[in-house]
Tab-separated table of C-alpha atoms and ligand atoms in Angstrom:
chain	number	residue	atom	x	y	z
A	1	MET	CA	0.043	-0.179	0.046
A	2	MET	CA	1.816	3.124	-1.342
A	3	GLY	CA	-0.760	5.778	-0.602
A	4	MET	CA	-4.306	6.311	0.457
A	5	THR	CA	-7.073	8.034	-1.174
A	6	LEU	CA	-8.946	10.547	1.069
A	7	SER	CA	-12.305	10.898	-0.295
A	8	TYR	CA	-14.009	14.460	-0.063
A	9	GLY	CA	-17.459	13.668	-1.376
A	10	MET	CA	-18.347	12.969	-4.852
A	11	HIS	CA	-16.093	15.105	-6.810
A	12	GLN	CA	-12.953	15.686	-5.205
A	13	SER	CA	-10.280	13.333	-3.868
A	14	ILE	CA	-6.674	13.900	-3.139
A	15	LYS	CA	-3.773	11.362	-2.741
A	16	LEU	CA	-1.346	11.642	0.222
A	17	THR	CA	1.465	9.233	0.633
A	18	GLN	CA	1.411	7.103	3.800
A	19	SER	CA	4.377	8.784	5.242
A	20	HIS	CA	2.871	12.393	4.592
A	21	SER	CA	-0.186	11.335	6.267
A	22	LEU	CA	1.585	9.928	9.253
A	23	THR	CA	3.840	13.027	9.597
A	24	LEU	CA	0.680	15.277	9.409
A	25	ARG	CA	-1.117	13.095	12.009
A	26	THR	CA	1.685	13.181	14.508
A	27	GLU	CA	1.712	16.934	14.187
A	28	LEU	CA	-1.981	17.277	14.846
A	29	LEU	CA	-1.885	14.757	17.858
A	30	LEU	CA	0.628	16.930	19.385
A	31	ALA	CA	-1.088	20.347	18.844
A	32	LEU	CA	-4.754	18.864	19.666
A	33	ARG	CA	-4.026	16.224	22.287
A	34	GLY	CA	-0.703	16.813	23.626
A	35	GLU	CA	0.356	13.302	22.397
A	36	ASN	CA	3.880	13.485	21.450
A	37	MET	CA	5.546	10.815	19.413
A	38	LYS	CA	8.030	10.793	16.600
A	39	PRO	CA	9.579	8.025	14.449
A	40	VAL	CA	13.374	7.447	14.828
A	41	LEU	CA	14.601	7.563	11.383
A	42	LYS	CA	17.571	5.615	11.861
A	43	CYS	CA	18.872	1.945	11.243
A	44	ASP	CA	20.247	0.225	14.248
A	45	HIS	CA	22.739	-1.753	12.293
A	46	CYS	CA	24.294	0.672	9.963
A	47	ASN	CA	23.353	3.908	11.550
A	48	ARG	CA	22.090	5.559	8.172
A	49	THR	CA	19.418	8.082	8.447
A	50	LEU	CA	16.351	6.649	6.849
A	51	GLU	CA	13.203	8.113	5.404
A	52	LEU	CA	9.785	7.452	7.110
A	53	SER	CA	8.819	5.935	3.829
A	54	ASP	CA	11.681	3.496	3.852
A	55	ILE	CA	10.625	2.320	7.388
A	56	LEU	CA	6.988	1.960	6.279
A	57	LYS	CA	7.969	0.058	3.128
A	58	GLY	CA	10.309	-2.340	4.957
A	59	PHE	CA	7.507	-3.576	7.374
A	60	ASN	CA	6.301	-7.079	6.724
A	61	ARG	CA	2.825	-8.206	7.230
A	62	ASN	CA	3.591	-10.710	9.801
A	63	PRO	CA	1.923	-9.736	13.005
A	64	LEU	CA	4.702	-11.411	15.125
A	65	ASP	CA	7.504	-9.709	13.238
A	66	THR	CA	7.594	-6.004	13.867
A	67	THR	CA	10.855	-5.233	12.222
A	68	SER	CA	11.497	-3.311	9.149
A	69	LEU	CA	14.160	-3.709	6.339
A	70	CYS	CA	16.850	-1.265	5.955
A	71	PRO	CA	17.171	-0.258	2.270
A	72	TYR	CA	21.087	0.284	2.795
A	73	CYS	CA	22.487	-2.590	4.769
A	74	LYS	CA	19.564	-4.908	3.907
A	75	LYS	CA	19.300	-5.903	7.566
A	76	ARG	CA	15.956	-5.972	9.575
A	77	PHE	CA	15.832	-3.784	12.680
A	78	GLN	CA	13.056	-2.828	15.071
A	79	PRO	CA	11.905	0.699	14.341
A	80	LYS	CA	11.102	3.034	17.173
A	81	LEU	CA	8.887	5.925	18.236
A	82	LEU	CA	10.415	8.448	20.665
A	83	THR	CA	7.459	9.672	22.713
A	84	VAL	CA	7.303	12.141	25.457
A	85	TYR	CA	5.035	11.112	28.330
A	86	ASN	CA	4.691	12.482	31.927
A	87	PHE	CA	7.610	14.607	31.220
A	88	GLY	CA	9.762	11.621	30.200
A	89	ARG	CA	11.245	10.706	27.008
A	90	VAL	CA	10.489	7.137	26.202
A	91	GLU	CA	11.437	4.966	23.078
A	92	VAL	CA	8.738	2.401	22.097
A	93	GLN	CA	8.507	-0.001	19.338
A	94	PHE	CA	6.931	1.247	16.095
A	95	TRP	CA	4.688	-1.260	14.845
A	96	CYS	CA	2.946	-1.442	11.263
A	97	PRO	CA	-0.721	-1.001	11.033
A	98	ASN	CA	-1.327	-4.669	10.671
A	99	GLN	CA	0.569	-5.585	13.759
A	100	THR	CA	-1.164	-2.783	15.683
A	101	LEU	CA	-4.608	-3.945	14.761
A	102	ASN	CA	-3.968	-7.503	15.355
A	103	TRP	CA	-2.933	-6.813	18.981
A	104	LEU	CA	-6.034	-4.599	19.607
A	105	LYS	CA	-8.358	-7.487	18.609
A	106	ASP	CA	-10.739	-8.251	21.672
A	107	LYS	CA	-9.293	-5.311	23.678
A	108	GLU	CA	-12.176	-2.919	23.145
A	109	LEU	CA	-13.223	-3.049	26.944
A	110	ARG	CA	-9.886	-1.682	28.168
A	111	HIS	CA	-9.363	1.971	28.859
A	112	PRO	CA	-6.872	3.782	26.860
A	113	ASP	CA	-4.672	4.278	29.945
A	114	THR	CA	-4.645	0.631	30.450
A	115	ILE	CA	-3.686	-0.157	26.843
A	116	ARG	CA	-0.955	2.519	27.084
A	117	ARG	CA	0.212	0.875	30.323
A	118	GLU	CA	-0.186	-2.778	28.890
A	119	ASN	CA	1.479	-2.033	25.510
A	120	ALA	CA	2.833	1.518	24.822
A	121	SER	CA	4.115	0.400	21.469
A	122	VAL	CA	0.597	-0.405	20.447
A	123	TYR	CA	-0.850	2.672	22.062
A	124	TYR	CA	1.532	5.132	20.043
A	125	SER	CA	1.702	2.993	16.820
A	126	ALA	CA	-2.261	3.165	16.836
A	127	LEU	CA	-2.299	6.875	17.268
A	128	SER	CA	0.588	7.223	14.531
A	129	HIS	CA	-1.328	5.340	12.061
A	130	PHE	CA	-4.947	5.921	12.874
A	131	GLY	CA	-5.042	9.140	14.911
A	132	SER	CA	-6.929	7.720	17.848
A	133	LEU	CA	-7.889	4.150	19.175
A	134	LYS	CA	-11.373	4.747	18.306
A	135	ASN	CA	-10.427	5.081	14.621
A	136	ALA	CA	-8.165	1.882	14.936
A	137	PHE	CA	-10.777	-0.149	16.448
A	138	LYS	CA	-13.210	1.021	13.670
A	139	LYS	CA	-10.739	-0.572	11.087
A	140	ILE	CA	-11.249	-3.915	12.724
A	141	GLY	CA	-15.204	-3.418	12.668
A	142	VAL	CA	-15.302	-2.531	16.508
A	143	GLU	CA	-17.114	0.341	18.161
A	144	TYR	CA	-14.723	1.882	20.806
A	145	ALA	CA	-16.639	3.856	23.349
A	146	LEU	CA	-13.810	4.367	26.166
A	147	GLU	CA	-11.734	7.290	24.547
A	148	GLN	CA	-12.853	10.726	25.147
A	149	GLY	CA	-13.428	13.118	22.188
A	150	LEU	CA	-11.640	16.491	22.162
A	151	ASP	CA	-13.426	19.120	24.230
A	152	HIS	CA	-14.350	22.259	22.415
A	153	TRP	CA	-13.211	20.676	19.282
A	154	GLU	CA	-14.393	23.355	16.894
A	155	ASN	CA	-12.231	26.161	18.509
A	156	ARG	CA	-9.291	23.656	18.825
A	157	VAL	CA	-9.339	22.410	15.277
A	158	THR	CA	-9.909	25.636	13.508
A	159	PRO	CA	-6.139	26.671	13.192
A	160	PHE	CA	-5.489	23.555	11.446
A	161	LEU	CA	-8.460	23.624	8.873
A	162	GLY	CA	-7.135	23.713	5.278
A	163	LYS	CA	-3.635	22.824	6.643
A	164	ALA	CA	-4.423	19.077	6.808
A	165	PRO	CA	-7.020	16.931	5.201
A	166	ASP	CA	-10.394	17.065	6.983
A	167	VAL	CA	-10.235	13.245	7.423
A	168	LEU	CA	-6.861	13.447	9.209
A	169	ILE	CA	-8.130	16.218	11.487
A	170	ALA	CA	-11.324	14.081	12.028
A	171	GLU	CA	-9.298	11.003	12.957
A	172	CYS	CA	-7.352	12.954	15.467
A	173	THR	CA	-10.421	14.691	17.116
A	174	GLY	CA	-12.994	11.979	17.264
A	175	VAL	CA	-15.782	13.417	15.146
A	176	SER	CA	-16.888	12.676	11.765
A	177	TYR	CA	-14.923	14.101	8.618
A	178	GLN	CA	-18.261	15.478	7.551
A	179	ARG	CA	-18.513	17.671	10.479
A	180	VAL	CA	-14.769	18.908	10.144
A	181	ALA	CA	-15.537	19.618	6.310
A	182	ALA	CA	-18.858	21.567	7.329
A	183	LEU	CA	-16.962	23.685	9.789
A	184	ARG	CA	-14.103	24.260	7.469
A	185	ARG	CA	-16.880	25.533	4.674
A	186	LYS	CA	-18.793	27.690	7.241
A	187	LEU	CA	-15.503	29.506	8.019
A	188	GLY	CA	-14.692	30.048	4.214
A	189	ILE	CA	-11.567	28.022	4.492
A	190	ASP	CA	-10.209	26.246	1.314
A	191	LYS	CA	-9.553	22.549	1.639
A	192	PHE	CA	-6.289	20.998	2.059
A	193	GLU	CA	-4.203	20.745	-1.135
A	194	SER	CA	-1.653	18.102	-1.217
A	195	GLU	CA	1.914	19.357	-1.983
A	196	GLU	CA	2.569	16.119	-3.943
A	197	ASP	CA	-0.266	16.414	-6.390
B	201	ZN	ZN1	20.989	-0.290	7.793
């Protein structure tokens, strides 16, 4: 999966790469929810600096193997996310979307804090790939009711309207993208245009 199409109703759609979406999502999560995570862009073996797209491309689909492949030294390594939580900097494992969703199966009755305590790698990987646990659970067809939406979301998201796709803002906020799009149009803000188009 090299990219994803974000639908904007019947006539418009834009394409963002997976790595561009992930970067925008982590910026939104920091600004909106104070959730602080960043992929570590380095191979453990050869120390080369990697692109986020290299890491995403190097993941395999085996839910039990969370490593990625370095395009330079061709060795597999465990990618990491640098997180800042409770004023401490902690490295957790960066899992691919598949591995993250696989772990979340049958966990919908656990509170977000419990999931973070039990498996911080899954918690932060889920936020990176899906914007919220609610959206991650939705991908496996489960309604997750234990995560709080953003208070006063309309005021909080206004500075980001048009600077990120409505869909990404919605994922990180816990409301539908239609509501985000309606707010953006009401305020007369043009939709986000991908730089890569
Ligand atoms: Zn390497």
